[in-house]
Short mmCIF file of C-alpha atoms in Angstrom, two decimals:
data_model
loop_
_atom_site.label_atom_id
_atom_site.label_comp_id
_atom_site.label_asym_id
_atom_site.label_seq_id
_atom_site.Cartn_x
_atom_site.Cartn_y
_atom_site.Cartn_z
CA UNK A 103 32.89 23.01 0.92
CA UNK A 104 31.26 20.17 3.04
CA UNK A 105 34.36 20.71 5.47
CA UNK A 106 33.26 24.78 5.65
CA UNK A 107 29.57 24.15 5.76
CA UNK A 108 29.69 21.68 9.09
CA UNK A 109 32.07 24.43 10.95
CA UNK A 110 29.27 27.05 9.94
CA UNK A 111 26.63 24.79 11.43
CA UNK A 112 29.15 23.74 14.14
CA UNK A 113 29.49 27.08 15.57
CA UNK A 114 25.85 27.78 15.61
CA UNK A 115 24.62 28.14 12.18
CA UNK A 116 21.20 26.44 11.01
CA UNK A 117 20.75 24.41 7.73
CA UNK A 118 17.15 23.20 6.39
CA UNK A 119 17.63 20.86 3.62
CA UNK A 120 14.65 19.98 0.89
CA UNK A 121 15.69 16.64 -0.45
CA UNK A 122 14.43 15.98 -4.21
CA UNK A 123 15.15 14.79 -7.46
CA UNK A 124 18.78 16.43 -7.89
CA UNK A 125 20.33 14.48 -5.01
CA UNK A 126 22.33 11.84 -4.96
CA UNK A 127 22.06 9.51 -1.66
CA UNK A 128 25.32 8.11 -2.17
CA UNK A 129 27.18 11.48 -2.06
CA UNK A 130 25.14 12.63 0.73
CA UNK A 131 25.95 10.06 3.00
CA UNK A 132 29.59 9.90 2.47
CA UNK A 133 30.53 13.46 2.26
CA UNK A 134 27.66 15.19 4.79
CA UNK A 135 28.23 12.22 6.98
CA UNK A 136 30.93 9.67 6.39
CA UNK A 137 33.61 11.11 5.46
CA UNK A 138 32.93 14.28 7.95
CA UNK A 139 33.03 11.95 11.35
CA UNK A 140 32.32 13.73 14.40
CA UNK A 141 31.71 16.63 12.54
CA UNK A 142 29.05 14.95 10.60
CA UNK A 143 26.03 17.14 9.29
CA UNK A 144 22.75 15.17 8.40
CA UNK A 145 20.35 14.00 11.15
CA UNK A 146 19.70 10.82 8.78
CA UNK A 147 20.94 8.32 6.02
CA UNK A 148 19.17 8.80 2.79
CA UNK A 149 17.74 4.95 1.82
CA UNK A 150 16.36 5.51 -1.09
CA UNK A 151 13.53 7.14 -3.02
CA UNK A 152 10.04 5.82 -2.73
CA UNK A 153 7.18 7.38 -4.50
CA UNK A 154 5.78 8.60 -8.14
CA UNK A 155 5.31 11.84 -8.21
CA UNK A 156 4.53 11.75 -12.01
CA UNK A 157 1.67 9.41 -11.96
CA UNK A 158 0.46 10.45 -8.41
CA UNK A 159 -1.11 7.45 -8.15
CA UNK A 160 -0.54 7.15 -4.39
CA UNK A 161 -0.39 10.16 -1.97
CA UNK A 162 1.29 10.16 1.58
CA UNK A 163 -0.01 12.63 4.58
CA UNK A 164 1.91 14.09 7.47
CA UNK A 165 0.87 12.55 10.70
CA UNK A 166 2.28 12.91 14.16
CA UNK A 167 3.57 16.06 13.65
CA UNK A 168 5.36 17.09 16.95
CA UNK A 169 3.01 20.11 17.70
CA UNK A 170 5.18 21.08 21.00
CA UNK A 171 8.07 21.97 18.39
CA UNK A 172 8.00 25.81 17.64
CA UNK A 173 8.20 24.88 13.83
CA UNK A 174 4.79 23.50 14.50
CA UNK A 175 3.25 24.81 17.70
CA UNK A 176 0.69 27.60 15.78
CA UNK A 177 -0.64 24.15 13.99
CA UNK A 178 -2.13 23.51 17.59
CA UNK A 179 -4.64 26.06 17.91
CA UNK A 180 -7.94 25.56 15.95
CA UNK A 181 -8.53 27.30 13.15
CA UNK A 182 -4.49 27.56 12.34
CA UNK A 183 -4.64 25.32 9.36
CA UNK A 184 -3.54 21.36 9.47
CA UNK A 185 -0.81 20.37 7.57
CA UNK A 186 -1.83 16.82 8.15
CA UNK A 187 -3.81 17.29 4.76
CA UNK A 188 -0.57 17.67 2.55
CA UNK A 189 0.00 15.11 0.44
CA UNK A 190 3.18 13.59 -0.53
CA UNK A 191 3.78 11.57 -3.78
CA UNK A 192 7.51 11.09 -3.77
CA UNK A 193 10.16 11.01 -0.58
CA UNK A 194 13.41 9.77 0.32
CA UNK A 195 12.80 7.18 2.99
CA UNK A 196 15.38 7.95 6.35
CA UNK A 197 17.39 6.41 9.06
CA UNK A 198 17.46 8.81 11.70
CA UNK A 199 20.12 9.40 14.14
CA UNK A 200 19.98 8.33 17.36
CA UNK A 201 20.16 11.60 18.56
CA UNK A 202 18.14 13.10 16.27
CA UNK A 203 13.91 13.65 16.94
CA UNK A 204 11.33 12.88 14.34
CA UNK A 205 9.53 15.76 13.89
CA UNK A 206 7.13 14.26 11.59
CA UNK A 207 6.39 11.35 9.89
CA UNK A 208 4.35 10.49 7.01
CA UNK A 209 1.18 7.83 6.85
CA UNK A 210 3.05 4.62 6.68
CA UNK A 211 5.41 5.64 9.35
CA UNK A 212 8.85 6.77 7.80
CA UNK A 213 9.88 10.01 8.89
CA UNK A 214 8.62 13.33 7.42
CA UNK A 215 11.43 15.59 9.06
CA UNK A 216 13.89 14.94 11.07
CA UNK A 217 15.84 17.65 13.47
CA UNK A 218 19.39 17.25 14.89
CA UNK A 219 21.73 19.65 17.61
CA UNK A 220 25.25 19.66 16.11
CA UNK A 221 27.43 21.67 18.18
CA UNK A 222 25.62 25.14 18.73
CA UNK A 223 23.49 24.62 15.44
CA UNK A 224 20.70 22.93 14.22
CA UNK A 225 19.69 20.74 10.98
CA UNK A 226 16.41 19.94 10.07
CA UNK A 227 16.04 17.02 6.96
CA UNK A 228 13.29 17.37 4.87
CA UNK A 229 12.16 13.83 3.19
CA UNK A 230 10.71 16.06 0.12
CA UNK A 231 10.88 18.83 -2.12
CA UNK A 232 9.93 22.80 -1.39
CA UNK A 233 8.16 22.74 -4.79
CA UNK A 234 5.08 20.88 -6.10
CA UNK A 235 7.43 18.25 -7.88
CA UNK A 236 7.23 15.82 -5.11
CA UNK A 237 4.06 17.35 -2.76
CA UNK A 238 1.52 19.97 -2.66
CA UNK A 239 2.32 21.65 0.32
CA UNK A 240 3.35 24.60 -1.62
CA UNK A 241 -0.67 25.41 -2.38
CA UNK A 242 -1.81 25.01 0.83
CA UNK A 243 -2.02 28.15 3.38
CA UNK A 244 0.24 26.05 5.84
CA UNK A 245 3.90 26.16 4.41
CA UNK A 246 4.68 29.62 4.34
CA UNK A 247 3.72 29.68 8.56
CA UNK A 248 5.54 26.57 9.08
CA UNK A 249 8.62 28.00 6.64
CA UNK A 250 8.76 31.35 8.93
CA UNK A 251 8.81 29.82 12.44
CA UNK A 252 11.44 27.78 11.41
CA UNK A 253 13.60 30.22 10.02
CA UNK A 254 12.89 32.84 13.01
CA UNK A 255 13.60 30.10 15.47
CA UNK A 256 16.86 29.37 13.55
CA UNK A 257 17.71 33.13 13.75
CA UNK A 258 17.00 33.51 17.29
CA UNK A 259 19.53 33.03 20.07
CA UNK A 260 17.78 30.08 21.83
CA UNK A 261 17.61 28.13 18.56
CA UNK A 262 13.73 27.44 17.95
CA UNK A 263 12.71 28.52 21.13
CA UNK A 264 12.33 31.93 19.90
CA UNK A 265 9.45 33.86 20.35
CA UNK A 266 10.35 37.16 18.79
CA UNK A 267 10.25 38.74 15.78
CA UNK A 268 13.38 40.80 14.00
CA UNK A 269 13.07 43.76 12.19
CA UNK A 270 12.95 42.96 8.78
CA UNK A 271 11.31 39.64 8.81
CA UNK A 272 8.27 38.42 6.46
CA UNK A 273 5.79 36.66 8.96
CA UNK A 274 2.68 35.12 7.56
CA UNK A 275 -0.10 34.46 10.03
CA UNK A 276 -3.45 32.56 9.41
CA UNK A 277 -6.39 34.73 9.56
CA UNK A 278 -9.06 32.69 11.52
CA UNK A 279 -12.20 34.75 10.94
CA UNK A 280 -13.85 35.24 7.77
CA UNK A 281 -14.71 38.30 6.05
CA UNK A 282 -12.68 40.53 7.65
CA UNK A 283 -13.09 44.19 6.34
CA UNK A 284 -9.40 45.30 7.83
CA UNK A 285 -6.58 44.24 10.23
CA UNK A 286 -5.08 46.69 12.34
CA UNK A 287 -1.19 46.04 13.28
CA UNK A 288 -0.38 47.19 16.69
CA UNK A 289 3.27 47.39 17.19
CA UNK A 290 5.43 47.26 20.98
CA UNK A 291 5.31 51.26 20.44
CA UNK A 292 3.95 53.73 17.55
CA UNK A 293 0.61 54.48 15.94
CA UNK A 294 -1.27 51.59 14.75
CA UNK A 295 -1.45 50.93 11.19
CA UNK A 296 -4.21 49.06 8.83
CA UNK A 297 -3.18 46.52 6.48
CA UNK A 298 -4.59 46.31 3.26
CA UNK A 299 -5.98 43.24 2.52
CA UNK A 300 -5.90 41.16 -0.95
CA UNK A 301 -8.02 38.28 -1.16
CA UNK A 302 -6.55 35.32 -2.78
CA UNK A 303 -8.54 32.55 -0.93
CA UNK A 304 -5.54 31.55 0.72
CA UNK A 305 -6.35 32.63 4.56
CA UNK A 306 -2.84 33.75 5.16
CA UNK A 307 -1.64 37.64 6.37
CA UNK A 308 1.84 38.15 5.24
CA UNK A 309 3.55 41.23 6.03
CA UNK A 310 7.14 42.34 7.27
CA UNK A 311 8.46 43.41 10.41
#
């Protein structure tokens, strides 16, 4: 499986991995890395786990977030949301490849995520979990934007350079006024068409393409 999933990636597939409490550093770094060789997978070692997520009696924020990255490049306008306010109570502390980029890193300096080319794919390492075991990033308005520009960078041809949308795609966008009483969707050609809007207090617009 390990062999199949680094020829996927290889030939210019795209893998985003959540690390949590299920994995096993150990067999990550000798079958997604060791044992694969040239055709390795992860952009980093997995150390070991740092963090209580139970007691939550210390909490880590993302800081120097690479906000030239397209995964984090609508972060850099004002009034996009900052996910410098997550906090993180349990991680996986990383080695990162040499020629992998720190995308992110959390307060005391380990990285966050971590990004790596391998062959005409891409990686990205995650030090945390998707859900609220490890972080609450899942209940702030942030994730879901950050989440879609990944994943429609991955699915473009120019890797995360992408800058349009395919048909079919959920896209969340932060609203930046207040109050709004409708938003109007204006696509390349056709008739413009008003979204209805539920308010859930969480500023974010999610529709599909």
């Amino acid at each position: 499986m390990t062999a199949e999933l680094s020829h996927y990636v290889l030939s210019g597939g795209n893998l985003v991995v959540f690390l949590g409490p299920g994995v096993d550093p150990n067999w990550y770094n000798l079958h997604l890395i060791d044992n694969l060789g040239g055709s390795y997978l992860l952009p980093a070692r997995l150390v070991k786990r740092i963090g209580n997520s139970v007691s939550k009696a210390v909490g880590y924020q993302l800081t120097d977030l690479d906000l030239g990255h397209p995964a984090f490049k609508l972060f850099n306008q004002e009034g996009n949301g900052d996910p410098g306010k997550v906090r993180i109570f349990e991680f996986y502390q990383m080695e990162a490849n040499n020629s992998a980029f720190v995308l992110g890193r959390l307060s005391h300096g380990l990285p966050a995520i971590i990004e790596e080319r391998r062959g005409e794919g891409r990686v990205m390492l995650i030090s945390f979990t998707a859900d609220t075991q490890w972080s609450d990033w899942p209940l702030k308005p942030t994730l879901l934007p950050f989440l879609h520009q990944v994943v429609l960078g991955m699915l473009g041809k120019h890797g995360l350079g992408c800058d349009s949308l395919l048909p079919g795609i959920p896209v969340s966008v932060v609203l930046r006024e207040k109050g709004l009483s409708k938003v109007v969707l204006q696509p390349p050609s056709g008739q413009a068409q008003e979204l209805p809007i539920r308010r859930e207090g969480s500023g974010l617009l999610n529709f599909s393409t």
